[in-house]
mmCIF file of C-alpha atoms in Angstrom:
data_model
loop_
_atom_site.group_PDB
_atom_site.id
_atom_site.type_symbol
_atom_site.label_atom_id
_atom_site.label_comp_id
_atom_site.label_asym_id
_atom_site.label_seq_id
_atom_site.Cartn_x
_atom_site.Cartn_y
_atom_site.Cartn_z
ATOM 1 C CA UNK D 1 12.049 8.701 -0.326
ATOM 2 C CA UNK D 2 8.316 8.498 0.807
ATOM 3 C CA UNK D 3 6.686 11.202 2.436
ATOM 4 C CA UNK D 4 3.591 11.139 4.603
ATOM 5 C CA UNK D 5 2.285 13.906 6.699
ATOM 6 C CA UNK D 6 5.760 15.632 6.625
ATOM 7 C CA UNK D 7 7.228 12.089 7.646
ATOM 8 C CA UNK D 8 10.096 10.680 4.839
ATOM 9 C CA UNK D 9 10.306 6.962 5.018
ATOM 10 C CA UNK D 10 13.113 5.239 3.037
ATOM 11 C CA UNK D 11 10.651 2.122 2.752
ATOM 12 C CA UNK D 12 8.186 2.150 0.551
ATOM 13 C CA UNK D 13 6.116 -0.586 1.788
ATOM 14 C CA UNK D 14 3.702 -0.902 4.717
ATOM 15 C CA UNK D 15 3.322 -4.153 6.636
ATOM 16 C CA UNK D 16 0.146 -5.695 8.350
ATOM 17 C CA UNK D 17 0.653 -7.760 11.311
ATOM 18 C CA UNK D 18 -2.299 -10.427 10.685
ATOM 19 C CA UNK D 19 -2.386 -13.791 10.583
ATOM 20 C CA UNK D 20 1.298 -14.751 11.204
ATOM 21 C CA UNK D 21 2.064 -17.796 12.500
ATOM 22 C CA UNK D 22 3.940 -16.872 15.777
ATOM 23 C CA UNK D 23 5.609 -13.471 17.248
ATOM 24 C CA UNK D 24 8.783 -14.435 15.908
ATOM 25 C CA UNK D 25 8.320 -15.142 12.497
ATOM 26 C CA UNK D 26 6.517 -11.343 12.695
ATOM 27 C CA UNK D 27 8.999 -9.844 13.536
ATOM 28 C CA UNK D 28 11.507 -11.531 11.008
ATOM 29 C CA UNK D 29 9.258 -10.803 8.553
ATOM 30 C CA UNK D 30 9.113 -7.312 9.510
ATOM 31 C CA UNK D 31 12.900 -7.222 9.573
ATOM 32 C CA UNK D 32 13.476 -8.941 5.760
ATOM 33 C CA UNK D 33 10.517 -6.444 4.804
ATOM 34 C CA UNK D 34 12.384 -3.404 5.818
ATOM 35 C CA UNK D 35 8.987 -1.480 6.238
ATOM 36 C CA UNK D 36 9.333 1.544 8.778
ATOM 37 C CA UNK D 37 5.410 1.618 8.679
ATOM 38 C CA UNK D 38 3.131 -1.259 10.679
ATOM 39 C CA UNK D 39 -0.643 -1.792 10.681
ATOM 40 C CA UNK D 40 -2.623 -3.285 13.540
ATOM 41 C CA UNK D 41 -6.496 -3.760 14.126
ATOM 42 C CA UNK D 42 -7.323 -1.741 16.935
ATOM 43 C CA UNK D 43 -10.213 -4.348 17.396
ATOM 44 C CA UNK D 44 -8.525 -6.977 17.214
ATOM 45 C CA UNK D 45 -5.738 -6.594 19.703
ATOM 46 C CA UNK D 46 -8.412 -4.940 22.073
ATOM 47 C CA UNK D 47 -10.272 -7.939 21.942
ATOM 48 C CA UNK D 48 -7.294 -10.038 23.209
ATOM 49 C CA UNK D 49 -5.881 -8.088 25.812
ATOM 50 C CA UNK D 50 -3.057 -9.857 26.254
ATOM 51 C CA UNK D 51 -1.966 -10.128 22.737
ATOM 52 C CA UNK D 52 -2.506 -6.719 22.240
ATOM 53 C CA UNK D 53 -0.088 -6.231 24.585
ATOM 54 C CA UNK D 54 2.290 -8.784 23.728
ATOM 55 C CA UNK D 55 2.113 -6.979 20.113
ATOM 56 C CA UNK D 56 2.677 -3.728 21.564
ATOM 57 C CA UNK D 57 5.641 -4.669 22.886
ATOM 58 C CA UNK D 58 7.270 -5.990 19.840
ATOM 59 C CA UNK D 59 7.038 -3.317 18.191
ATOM 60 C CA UNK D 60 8.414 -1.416 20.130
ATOM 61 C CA UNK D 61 11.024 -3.064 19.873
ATOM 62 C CA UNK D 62 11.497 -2.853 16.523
ATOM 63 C CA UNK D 63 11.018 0.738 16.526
ATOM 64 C CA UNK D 64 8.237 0.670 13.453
ATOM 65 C CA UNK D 65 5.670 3.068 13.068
ATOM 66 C CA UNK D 66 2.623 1.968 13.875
ATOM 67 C CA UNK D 67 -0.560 2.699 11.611
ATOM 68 C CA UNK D 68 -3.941 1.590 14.024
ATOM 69 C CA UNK D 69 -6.699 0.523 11.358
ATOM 70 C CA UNK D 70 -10.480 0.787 11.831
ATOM 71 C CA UNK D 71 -11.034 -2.603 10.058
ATOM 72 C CA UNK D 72 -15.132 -4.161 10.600
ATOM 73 C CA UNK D 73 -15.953 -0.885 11.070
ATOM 74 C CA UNK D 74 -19.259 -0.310 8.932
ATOM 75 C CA UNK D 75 -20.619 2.896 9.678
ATOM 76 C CA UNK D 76 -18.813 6.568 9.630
ATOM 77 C CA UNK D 77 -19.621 7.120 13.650
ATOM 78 C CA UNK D 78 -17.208 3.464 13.992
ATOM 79 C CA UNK D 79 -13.965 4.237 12.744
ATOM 80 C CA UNK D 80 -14.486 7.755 14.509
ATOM 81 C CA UNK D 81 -15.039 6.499 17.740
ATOM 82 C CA UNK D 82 -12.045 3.701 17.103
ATOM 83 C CA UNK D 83 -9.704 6.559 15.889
ATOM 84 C CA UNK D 84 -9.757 8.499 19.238
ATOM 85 C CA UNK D 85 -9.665 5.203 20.978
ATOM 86 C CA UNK D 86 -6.275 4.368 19.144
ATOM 87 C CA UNK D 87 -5.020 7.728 19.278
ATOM 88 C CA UNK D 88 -4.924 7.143 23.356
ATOM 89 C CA UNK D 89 -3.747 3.798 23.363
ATOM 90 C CA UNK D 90 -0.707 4.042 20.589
ATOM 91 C CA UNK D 91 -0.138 7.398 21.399
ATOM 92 C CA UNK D 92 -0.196 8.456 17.766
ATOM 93 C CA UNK D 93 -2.536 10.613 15.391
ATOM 94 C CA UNK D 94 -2.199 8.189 12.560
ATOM 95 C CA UNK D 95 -5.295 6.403 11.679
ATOM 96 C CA UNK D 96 -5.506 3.992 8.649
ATOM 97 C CA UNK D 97 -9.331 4.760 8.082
ATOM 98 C CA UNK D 98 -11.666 1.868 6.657
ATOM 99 C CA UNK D 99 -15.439 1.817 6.284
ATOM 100 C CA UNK D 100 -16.648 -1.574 4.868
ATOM 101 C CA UNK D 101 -19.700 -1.291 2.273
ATOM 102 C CA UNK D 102 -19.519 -5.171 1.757
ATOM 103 C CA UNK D 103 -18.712 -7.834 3.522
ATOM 104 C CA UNK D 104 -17.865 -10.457 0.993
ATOM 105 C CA UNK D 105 -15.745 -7.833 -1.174
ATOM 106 C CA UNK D 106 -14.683 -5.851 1.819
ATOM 107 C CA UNK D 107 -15.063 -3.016 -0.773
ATOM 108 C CA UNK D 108 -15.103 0.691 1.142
ATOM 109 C CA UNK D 109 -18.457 2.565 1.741
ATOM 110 C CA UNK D 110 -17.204 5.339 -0.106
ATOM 111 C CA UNK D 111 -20.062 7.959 1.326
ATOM 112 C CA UNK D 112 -19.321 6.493 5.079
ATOM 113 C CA UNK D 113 -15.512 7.185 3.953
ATOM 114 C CA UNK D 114 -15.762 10.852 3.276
ATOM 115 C CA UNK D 115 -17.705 11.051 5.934
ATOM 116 C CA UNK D 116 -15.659 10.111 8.555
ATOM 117 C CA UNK D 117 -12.263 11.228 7.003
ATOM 118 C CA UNK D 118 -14.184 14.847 7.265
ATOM 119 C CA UNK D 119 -14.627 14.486 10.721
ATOM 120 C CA UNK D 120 -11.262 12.898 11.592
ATOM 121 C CA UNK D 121 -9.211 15.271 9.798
ATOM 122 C CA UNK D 122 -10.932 18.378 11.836
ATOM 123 C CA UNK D 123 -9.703 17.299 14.858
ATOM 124 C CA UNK D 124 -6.400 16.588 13.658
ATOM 125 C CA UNK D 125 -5.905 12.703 12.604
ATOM 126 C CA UNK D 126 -3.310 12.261 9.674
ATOM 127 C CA UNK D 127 -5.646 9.716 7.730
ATOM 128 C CA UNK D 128 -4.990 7.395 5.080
ATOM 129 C CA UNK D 129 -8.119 6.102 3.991
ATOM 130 C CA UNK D 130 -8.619 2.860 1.969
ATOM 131 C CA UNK D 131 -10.460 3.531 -0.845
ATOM 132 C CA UNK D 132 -11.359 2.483 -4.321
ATOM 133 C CA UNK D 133 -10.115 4.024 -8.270
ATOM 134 C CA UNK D 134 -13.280 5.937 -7.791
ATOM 135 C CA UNK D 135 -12.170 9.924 -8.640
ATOM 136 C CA UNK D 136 -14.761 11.841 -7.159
ATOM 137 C CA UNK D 137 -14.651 10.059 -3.891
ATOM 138 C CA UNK D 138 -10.784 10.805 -4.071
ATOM 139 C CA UNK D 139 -11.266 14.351 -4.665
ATOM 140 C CA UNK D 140 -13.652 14.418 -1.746
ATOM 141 C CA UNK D 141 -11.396 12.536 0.469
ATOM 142 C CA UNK D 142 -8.354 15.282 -0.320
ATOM 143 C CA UNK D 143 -11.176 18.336 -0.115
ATOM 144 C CA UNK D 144 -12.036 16.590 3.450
ATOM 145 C CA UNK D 145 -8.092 16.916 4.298
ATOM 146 C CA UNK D 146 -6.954 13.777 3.242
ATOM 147 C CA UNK D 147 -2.919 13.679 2.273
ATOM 148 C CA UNK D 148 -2.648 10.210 0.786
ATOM 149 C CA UNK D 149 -5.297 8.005 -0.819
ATOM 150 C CA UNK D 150 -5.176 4.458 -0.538
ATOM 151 C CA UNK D 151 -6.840 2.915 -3.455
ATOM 152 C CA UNK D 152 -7.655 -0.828 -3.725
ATOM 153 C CA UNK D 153 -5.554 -3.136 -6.255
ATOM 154 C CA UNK D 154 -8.331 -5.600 -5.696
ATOM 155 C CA UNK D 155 -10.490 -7.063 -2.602
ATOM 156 C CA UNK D 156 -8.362 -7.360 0.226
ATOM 157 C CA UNK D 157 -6.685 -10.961 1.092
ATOM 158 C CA UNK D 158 -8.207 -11.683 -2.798
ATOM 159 C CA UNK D 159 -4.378 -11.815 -4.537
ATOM 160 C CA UNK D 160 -5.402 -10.751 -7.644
ATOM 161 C CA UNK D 161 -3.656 -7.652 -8.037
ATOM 162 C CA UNK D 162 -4.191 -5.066 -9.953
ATOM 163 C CA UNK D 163 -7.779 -6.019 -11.377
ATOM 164 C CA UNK D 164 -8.863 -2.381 -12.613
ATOM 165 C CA UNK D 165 -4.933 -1.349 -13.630
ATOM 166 C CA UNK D 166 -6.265 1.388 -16.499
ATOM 167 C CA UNK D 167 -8.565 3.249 -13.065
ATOM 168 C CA UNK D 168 -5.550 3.025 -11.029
ATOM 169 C CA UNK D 169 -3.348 4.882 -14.055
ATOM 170 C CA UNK D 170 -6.080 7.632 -14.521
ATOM 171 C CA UNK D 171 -5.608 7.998 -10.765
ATOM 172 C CA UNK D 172 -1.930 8.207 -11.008
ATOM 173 C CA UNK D 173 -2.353 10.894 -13.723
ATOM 174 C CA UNK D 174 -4.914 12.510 -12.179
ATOM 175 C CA UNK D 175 -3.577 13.207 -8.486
ATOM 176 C CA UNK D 176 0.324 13.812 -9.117
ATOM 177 C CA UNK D 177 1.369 15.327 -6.312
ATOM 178 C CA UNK D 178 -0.448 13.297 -3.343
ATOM 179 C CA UNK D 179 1.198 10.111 -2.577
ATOM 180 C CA UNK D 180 -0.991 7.131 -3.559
ATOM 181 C CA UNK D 181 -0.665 3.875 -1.858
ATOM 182 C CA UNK D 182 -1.880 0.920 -3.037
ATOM 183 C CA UNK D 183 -3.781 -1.209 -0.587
ATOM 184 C CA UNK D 184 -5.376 -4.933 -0.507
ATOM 185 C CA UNK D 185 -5.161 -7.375 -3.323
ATOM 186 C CA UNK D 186 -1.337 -7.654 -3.845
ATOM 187 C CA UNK D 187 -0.819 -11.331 -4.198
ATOM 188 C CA UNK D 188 2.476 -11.787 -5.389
ATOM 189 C CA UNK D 189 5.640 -9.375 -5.668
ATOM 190 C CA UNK D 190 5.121 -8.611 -9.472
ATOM 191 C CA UNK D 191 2.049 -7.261 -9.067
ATOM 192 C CA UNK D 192 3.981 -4.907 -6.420
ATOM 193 C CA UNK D 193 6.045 -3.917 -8.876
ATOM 194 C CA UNK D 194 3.802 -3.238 -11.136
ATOM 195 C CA UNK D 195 2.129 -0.654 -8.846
ATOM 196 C CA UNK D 196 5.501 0.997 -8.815
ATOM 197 C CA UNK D 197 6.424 0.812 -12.498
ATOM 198 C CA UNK D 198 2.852 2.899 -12.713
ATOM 199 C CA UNK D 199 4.437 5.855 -10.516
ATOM 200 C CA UNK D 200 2.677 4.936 -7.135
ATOM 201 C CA UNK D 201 4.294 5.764 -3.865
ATOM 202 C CA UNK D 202 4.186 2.722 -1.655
ATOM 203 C CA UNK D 203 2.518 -0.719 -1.330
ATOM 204 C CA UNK D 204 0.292 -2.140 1.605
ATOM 205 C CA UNK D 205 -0.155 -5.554 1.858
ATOM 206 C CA UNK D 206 -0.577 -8.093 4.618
ATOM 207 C CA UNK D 207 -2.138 -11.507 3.198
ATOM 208 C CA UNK D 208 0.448 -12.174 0.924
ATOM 209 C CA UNK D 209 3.066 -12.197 3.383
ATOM 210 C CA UNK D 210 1.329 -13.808 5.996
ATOM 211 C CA UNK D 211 0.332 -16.843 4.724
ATOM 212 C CA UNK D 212 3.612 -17.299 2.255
ATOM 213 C CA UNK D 213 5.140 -20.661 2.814
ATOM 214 C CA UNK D 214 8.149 -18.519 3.671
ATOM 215 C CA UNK D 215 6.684 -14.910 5.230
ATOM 216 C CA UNK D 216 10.320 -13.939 6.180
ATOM 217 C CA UNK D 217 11.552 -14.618 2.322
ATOM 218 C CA UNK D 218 8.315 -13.193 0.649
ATOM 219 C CA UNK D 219 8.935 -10.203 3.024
ATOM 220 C CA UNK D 220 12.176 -9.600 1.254
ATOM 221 C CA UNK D 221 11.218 -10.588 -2.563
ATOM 222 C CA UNK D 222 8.514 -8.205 -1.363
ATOM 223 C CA UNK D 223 11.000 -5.580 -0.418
ATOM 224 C CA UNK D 224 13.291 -6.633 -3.671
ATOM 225 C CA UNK D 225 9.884 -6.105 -6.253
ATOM 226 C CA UNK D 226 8.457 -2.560 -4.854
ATOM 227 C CA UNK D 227 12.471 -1.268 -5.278
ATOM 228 C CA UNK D 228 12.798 -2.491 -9.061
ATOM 229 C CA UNK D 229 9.607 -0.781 -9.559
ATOM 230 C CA UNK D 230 10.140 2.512 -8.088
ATOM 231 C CA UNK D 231 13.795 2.212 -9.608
ATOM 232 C CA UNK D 232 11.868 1.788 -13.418
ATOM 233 C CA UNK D 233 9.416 3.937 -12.689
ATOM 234 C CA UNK D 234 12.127 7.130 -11.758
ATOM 235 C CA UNK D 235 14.435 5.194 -15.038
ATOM 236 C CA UNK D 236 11.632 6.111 -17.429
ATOM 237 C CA UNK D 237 10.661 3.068 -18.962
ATOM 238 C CA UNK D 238 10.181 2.755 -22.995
ATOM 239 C CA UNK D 239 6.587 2.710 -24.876
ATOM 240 C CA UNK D 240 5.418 -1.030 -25.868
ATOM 241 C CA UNK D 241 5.615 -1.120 -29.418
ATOM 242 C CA UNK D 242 3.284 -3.356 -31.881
ATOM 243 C CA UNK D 243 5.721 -3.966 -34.327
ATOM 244 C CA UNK D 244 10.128 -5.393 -33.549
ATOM 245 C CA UNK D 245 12.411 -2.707 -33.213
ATOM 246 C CA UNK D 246 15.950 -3.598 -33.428
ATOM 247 C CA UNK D 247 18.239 -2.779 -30.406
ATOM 248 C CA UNK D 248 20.906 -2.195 -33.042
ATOM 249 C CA UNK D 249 19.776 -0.002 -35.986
ATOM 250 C CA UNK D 250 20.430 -1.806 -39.769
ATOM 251 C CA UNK D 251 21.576 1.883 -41.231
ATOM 252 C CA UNK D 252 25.388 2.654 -41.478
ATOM 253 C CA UNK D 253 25.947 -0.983 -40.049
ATOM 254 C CA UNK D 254 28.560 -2.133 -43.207
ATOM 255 C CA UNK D 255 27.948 -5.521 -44.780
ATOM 256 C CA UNK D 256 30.626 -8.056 -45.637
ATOM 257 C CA UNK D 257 31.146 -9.815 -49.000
ATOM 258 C CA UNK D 258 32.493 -13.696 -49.080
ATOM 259 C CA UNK D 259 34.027 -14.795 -51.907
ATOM 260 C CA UNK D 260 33.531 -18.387 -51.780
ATOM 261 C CA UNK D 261 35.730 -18.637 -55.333
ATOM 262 C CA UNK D 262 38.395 -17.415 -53.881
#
């Protein structure tokens, strides 16, 4: 079971809500998914009152969680100001907290990251911050109050996956008691799984859903891949070997004579 903040979640993966074709297939998607956890652009549905509104009200009624991102936000005084706005309007203390460095990688301003999780934590916002596999910027981020670290499998909406998988395993190995989430870059459900089968806590991902010729179905292989990970992960999986090892060992097996001449 996931735990955030002193919240368990049987689902371990977290849903955006961008770019989906209509309400509806949203909020099948959501459904196949099974995610208890929803993101949502504070910007964006502020922007459009009315959708923002219609949004609200779906989930609602699907009873989800729902995680208010500071996406676009560039500077630490940004996603500060959007956190308390959020706070107010979702009635929650949940912040999903992104600072943009870049904005053809999208990669986090790690220094306007710290900064603002600092801040946000003091007065009392439960903040997952998307990150990088950068260590000192996660041990600042946890020294700043930060629970759970949300490191990058790649650029976000890239599908790459895991692109630096040996920094995200130092990570792992590093930080084994604060839940890790990967977030932005998941492309396809293997790469999911793959996250898992490294001993990470939960998935993020929004793109790869979305845009699927099939959300509602790529919401459930979705589903399907982050539970065979976690499953192999908690299994204990063997070590890759260079050389074959035979599943059934030669030693003590007896060997049979024919006599053809007979």
């Amino acid at each position: 079971m996931l735990e955030l903040y002193g919240t368990r979640f049987t689902s371990r993966m977290l849903l955006g809500t961008a770019g989906y074709a209509s309400p509806d297939i949203l909020r099948q998607a959501v459904e196949a998914s099974g995610a208890e956890i929803v993101t949502v652009s504070l910007r964006r549905e502020s922007a459009r009152a009315r959708t923002g509104q219609g949004f609200w009200a779906l989930i609602e009624q699907l009873g989800r969680r729902v995680l208010p991102n500071t996406a676009g936000c560039h500077t630490a005084k940004e996603p500060i100001a959007t956190a308390q706005m959020a706070r107010e309007l979702f009635g929650t203390n949940w912040i999903k907290l992104e600072v943009i460095a870049n904005d053809d990688t999208l990669q986090p301003d790690l220094f306007g990251l710290v900064e603002a999780a600092g801040v946000l934590c003091a007065e009392g916002f439960a903040v997952l911050p998307y990150t990088t596999e950068d260590m000192s910027a996660a041990e600042r981020l946890i020294a700043a109050g930060c629970e759970v670290l949300m490191p990058w499998g790649s650029p976000i909406g890239s599908a790459r996956g895991l692109a630096n998988r040996s920094a995200l395993q130092t990570l792992r190995a590093y930080f084994p008691d604060t839940p890790l989430i990967v977030d932005a870059g998941i492309g396809a459900p293997s790469h999911a799984a793959e996250a898992m089968e490294m001993g990470y806590d939960g998935v993020l991902l929004n793109t790869a859903v979305a845009k699927a010729g099939d959300p509602v179905k790529m919401a459930e292989g979705f589903a399907s891949a982050i539970k065979a990970g976690r499953l192999a992960y908690e299994a204990g999986m063997i070590e890759p070997r260079d050389m074959a090892s035979p599943s059934t060992p030669l030693a003590g097996t007896p060997f049979f004579k024919i006599d053809h001449a007979s």
